[in-house]
PDB file of C-alpha atoms and ligand atoms in Angstrom:
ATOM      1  CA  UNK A  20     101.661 108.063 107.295  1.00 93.00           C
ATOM      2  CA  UNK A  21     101.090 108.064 103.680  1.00 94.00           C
ATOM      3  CA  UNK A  22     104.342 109.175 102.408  1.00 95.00           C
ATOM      4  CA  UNK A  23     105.665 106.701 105.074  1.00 96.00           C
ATOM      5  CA  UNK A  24     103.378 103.901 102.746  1.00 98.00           C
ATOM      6  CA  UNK A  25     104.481 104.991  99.226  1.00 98.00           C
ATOM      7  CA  UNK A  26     108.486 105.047 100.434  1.00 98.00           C
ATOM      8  CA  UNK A  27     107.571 101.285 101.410  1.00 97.00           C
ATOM      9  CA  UNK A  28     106.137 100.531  98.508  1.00 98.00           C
ATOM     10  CA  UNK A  29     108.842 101.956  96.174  1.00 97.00           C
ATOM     11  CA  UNK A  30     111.554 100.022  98.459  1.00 96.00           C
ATOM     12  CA  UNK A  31     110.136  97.578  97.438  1.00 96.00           C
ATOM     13  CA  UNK A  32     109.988  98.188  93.815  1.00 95.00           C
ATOM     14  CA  UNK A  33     106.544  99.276  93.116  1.00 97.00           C
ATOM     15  CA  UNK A  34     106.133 103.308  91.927  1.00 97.00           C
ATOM     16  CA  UNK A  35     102.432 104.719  92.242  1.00 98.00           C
ATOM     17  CA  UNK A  36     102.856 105.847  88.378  1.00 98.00           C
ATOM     18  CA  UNK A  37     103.217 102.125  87.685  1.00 97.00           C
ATOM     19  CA  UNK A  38      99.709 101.178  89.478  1.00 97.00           C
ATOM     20  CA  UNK A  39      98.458 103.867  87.026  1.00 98.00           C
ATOM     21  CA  UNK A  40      99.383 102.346  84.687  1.00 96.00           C
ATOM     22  CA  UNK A  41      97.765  99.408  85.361  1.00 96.00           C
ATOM     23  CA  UNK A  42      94.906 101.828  86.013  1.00 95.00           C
ATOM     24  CA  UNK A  43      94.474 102.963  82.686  1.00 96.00           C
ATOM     25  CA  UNK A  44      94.863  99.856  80.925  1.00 93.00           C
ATOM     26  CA  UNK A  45      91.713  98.557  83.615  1.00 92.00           C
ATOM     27  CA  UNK A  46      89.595 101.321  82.649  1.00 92.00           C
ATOM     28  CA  UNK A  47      90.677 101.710  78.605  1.00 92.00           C
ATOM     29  CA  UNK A  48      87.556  99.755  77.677  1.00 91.00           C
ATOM     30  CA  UNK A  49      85.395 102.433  79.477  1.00 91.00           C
ATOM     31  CA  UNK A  50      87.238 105.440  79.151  1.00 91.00           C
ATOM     32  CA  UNK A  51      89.856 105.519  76.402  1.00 93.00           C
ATOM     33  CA  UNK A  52      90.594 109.224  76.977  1.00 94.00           C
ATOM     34  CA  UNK A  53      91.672 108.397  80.345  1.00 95.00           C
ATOM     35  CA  UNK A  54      95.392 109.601  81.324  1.00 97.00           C
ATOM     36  CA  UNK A  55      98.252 107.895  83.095  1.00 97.00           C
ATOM     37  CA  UNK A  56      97.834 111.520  85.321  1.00 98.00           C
ATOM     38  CA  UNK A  57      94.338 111.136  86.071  1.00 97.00           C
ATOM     39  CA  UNK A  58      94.618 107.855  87.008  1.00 97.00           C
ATOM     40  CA  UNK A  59      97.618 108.470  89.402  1.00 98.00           C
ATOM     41  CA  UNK A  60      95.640 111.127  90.749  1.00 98.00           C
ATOM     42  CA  UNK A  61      93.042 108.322  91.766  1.00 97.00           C
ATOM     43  CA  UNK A  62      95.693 106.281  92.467  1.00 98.00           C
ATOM     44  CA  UNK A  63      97.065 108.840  95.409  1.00 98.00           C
ATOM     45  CA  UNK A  64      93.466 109.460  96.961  1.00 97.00           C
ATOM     46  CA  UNK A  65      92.902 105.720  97.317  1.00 97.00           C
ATOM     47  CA  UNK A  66      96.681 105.681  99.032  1.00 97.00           C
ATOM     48  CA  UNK A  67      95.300 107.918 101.977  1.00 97.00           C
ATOM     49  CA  UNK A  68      92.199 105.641 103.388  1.00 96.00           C
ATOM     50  CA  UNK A  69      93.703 104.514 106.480  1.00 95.00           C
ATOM     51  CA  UNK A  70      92.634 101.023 105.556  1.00 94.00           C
ATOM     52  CA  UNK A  71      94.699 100.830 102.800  1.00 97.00           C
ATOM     53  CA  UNK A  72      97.648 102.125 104.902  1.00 97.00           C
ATOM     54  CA  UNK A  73      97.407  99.739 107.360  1.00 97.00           C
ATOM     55  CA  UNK A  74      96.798  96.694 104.880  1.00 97.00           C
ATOM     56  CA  UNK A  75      99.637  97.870 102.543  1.00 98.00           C
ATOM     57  CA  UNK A  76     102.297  97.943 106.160  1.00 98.00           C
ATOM     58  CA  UNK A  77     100.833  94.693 107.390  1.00 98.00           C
ATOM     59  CA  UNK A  78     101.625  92.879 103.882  1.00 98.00           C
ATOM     60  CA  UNK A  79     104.874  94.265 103.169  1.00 98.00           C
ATOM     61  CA  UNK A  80     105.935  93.288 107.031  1.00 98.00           C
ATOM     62  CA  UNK A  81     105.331  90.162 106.198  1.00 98.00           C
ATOM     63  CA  UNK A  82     106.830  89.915 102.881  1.00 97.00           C
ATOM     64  CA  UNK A  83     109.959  91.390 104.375  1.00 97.00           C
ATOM     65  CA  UNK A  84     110.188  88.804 107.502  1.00 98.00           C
ATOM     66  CA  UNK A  85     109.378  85.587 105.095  1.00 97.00           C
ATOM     67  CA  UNK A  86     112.562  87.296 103.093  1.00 96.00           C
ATOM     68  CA  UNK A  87     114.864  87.346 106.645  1.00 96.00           C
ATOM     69  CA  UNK A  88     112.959  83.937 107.678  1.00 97.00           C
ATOM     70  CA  UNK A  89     111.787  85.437 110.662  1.00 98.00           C
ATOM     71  CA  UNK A  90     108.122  83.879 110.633  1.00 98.00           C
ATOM     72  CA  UNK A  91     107.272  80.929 112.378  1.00 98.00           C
ATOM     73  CA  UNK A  92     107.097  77.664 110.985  1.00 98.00           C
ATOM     74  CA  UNK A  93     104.907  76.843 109.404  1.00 97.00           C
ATOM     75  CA  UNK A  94     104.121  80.138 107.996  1.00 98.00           C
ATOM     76  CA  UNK A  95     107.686  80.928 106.923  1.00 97.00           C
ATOM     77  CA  UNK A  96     107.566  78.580 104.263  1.00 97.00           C
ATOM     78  CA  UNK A  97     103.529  79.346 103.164  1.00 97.00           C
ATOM     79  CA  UNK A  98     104.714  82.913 102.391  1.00 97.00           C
ATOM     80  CA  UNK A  99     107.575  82.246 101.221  1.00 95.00           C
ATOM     81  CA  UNK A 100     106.572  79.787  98.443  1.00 94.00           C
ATOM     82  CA  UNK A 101     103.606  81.527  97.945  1.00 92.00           C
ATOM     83  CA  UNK A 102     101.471  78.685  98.557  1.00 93.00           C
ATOM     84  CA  UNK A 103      98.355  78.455  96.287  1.00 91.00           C
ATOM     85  CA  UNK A 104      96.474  77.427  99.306  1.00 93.00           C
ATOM     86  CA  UNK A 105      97.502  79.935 101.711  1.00 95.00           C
ATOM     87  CA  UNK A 106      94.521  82.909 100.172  1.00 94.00           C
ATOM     88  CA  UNK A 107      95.334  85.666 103.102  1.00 97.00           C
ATOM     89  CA  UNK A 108      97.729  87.506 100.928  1.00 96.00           C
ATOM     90  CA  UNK A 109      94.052  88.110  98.614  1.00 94.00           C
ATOM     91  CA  UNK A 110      91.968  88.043 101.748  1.00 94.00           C
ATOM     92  CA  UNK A 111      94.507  91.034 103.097  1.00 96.00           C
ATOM     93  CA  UNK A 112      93.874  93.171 100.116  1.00 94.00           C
ATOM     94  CA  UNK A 113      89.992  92.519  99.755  1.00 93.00           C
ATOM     95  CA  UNK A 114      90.386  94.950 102.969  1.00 93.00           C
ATOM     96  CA  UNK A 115      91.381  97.499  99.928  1.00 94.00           C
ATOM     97  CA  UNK A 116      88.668  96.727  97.084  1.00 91.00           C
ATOM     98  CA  UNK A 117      86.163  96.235  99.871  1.00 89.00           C
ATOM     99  CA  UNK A 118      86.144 100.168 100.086  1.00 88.00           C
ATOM    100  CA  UNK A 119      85.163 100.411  96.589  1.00 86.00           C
ATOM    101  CA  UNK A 120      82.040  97.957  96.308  1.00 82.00           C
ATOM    102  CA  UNK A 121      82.105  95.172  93.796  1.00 82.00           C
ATOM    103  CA  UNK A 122      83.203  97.019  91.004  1.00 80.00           C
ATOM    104  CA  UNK A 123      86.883  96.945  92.802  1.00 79.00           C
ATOM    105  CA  UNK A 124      86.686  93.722  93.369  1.00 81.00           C
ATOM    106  CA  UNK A 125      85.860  92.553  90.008  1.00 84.00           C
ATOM    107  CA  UNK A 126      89.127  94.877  88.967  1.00 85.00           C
ATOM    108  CA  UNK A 127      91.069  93.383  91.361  1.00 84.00           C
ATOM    109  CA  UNK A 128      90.307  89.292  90.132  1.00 84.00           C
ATOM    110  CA  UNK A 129      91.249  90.348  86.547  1.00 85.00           C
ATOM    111  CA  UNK A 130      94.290  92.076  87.582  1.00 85.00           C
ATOM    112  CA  UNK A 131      95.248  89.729  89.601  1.00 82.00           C
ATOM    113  CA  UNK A 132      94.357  86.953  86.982  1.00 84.00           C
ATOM    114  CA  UNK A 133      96.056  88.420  83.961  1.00 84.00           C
ATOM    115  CA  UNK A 134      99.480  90.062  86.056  1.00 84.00           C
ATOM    116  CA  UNK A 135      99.279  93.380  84.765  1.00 84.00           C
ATOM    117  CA  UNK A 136     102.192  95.488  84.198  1.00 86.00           C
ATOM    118  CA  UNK A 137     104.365  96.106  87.287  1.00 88.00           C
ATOM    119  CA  UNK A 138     102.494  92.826  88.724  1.00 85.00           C
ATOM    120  CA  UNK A 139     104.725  90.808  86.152  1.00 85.00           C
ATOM    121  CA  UNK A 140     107.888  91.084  87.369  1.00 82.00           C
ATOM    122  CA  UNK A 141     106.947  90.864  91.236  1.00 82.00           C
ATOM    123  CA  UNK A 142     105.830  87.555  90.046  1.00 73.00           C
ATOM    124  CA  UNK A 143     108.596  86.160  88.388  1.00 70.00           C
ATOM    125  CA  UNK A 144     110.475  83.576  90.861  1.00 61.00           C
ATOM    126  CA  UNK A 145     113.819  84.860  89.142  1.00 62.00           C
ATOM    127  CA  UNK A 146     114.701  87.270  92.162  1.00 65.00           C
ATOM    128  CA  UNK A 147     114.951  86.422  95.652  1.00 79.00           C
ATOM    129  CA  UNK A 148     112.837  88.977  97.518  1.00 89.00           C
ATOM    130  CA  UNK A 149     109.325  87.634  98.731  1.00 96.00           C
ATOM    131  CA  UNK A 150     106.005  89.596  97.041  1.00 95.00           C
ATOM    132  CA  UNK A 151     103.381  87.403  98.107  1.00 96.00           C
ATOM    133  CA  UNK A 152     101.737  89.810  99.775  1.00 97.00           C
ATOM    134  CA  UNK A 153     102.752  92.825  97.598  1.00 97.00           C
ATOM    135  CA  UNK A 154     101.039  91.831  94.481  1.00 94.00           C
ATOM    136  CA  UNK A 155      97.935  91.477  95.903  1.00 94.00           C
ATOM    137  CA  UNK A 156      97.833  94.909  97.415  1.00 97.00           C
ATOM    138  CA  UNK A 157      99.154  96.287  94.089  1.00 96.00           C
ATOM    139  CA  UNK A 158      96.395  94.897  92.257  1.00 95.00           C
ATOM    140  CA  UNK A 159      93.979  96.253  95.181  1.00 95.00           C
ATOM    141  CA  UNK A 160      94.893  99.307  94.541  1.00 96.00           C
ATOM    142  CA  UNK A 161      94.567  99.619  91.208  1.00 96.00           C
ATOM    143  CA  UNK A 162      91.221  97.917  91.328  1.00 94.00           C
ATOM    144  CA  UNK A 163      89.993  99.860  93.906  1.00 95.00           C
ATOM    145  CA  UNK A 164      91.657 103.358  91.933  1.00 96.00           C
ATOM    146  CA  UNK A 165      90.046 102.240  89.144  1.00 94.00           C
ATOM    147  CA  UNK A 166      86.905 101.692  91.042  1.00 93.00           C
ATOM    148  CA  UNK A 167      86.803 105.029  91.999  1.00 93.00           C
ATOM    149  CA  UNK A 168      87.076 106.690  88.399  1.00 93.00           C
ATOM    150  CA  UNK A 169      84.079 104.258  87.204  1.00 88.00           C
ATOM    151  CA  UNK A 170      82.037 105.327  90.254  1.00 84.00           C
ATOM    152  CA  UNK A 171      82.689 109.128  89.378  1.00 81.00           C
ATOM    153  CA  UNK A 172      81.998 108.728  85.431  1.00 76.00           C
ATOM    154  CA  UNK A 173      78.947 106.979  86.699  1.00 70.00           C
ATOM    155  CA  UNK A 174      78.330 110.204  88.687  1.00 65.00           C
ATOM    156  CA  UNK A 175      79.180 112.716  86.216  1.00 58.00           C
ATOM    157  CA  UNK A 176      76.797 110.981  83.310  1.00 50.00           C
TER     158      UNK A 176
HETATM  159 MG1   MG B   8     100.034  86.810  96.368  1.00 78.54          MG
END
């Protein structure tokens, strides 16, 4: 099931290395040492809780049938326009930080908030594919990745 996850993911244009790197730019003002490796490492383990599996195929099923406006009405157009009022694309990947305690959900508001790395281009309105729910579970992950490296230093010190 996992593999079956990160092939979704990178059809739709998002590489685990690149969630790394968001990773590592989350956790630089804690631990500048911190590789794009390690992080992908974290990265992969947080990619095989079933909860994550089964939030990451739920959004990007819906993503893909806003794209070939196969929703319903009136949903259709809330995904596809990415309506500021419709929050279950964030509610959707809480079920990803939740794992982690608050610490990945703090990581996840400031990714989500500042658009980090690969989050930047799934946002721009330029192309026509729908990411609504994608770049919430992106920045999950790497808030709840990132999460799990702070949780570990924490245990190590
Ligand atoms: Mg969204």
């Amino acid at each position: 099931m996992k593999e079956m996850v990160v092939e979704m993911l990178a059809s739709r244009g998002v590489r685990l290395e690149q969630i790394a790197r968001i990773v590592v730019e989350l956790q630089k003002p804690y631990r500048p040492d911190l590789t794009v490796d390690e992080c992908l490492r974290s990265v992969e383990k947080v990619m095989e809780k079933r909860e994550v599996q089964h939030a990451v195929l739920t959004g990007i099923a819906l993503d893909m049938l806003a794209e070939s406006g196969a929703l319903p009405e009136p949903l259709l157009t809330l995904v596809r326009n990415d309506d500021p009022l419709y929050g279950i694309d964030e509610i959707l990947a809480l079920s990803i930080t939740n794992i982690y305690g608050t610490v990945g959900l703090t990581n996840f508001g400031y990714v989500d908030k500042r658009k980090m790395g690969v989050l930047r281009g799934l946002n721009s309105h330029s192309s026509k594919r729908v990411n609504t729910f994608l770049d919430d579970l992106v920045a999950g992950i790497a808030g709840a990745a990132a999460a799990r490296i702070a949780h570990r230093s924490e245990a190590a010190g």
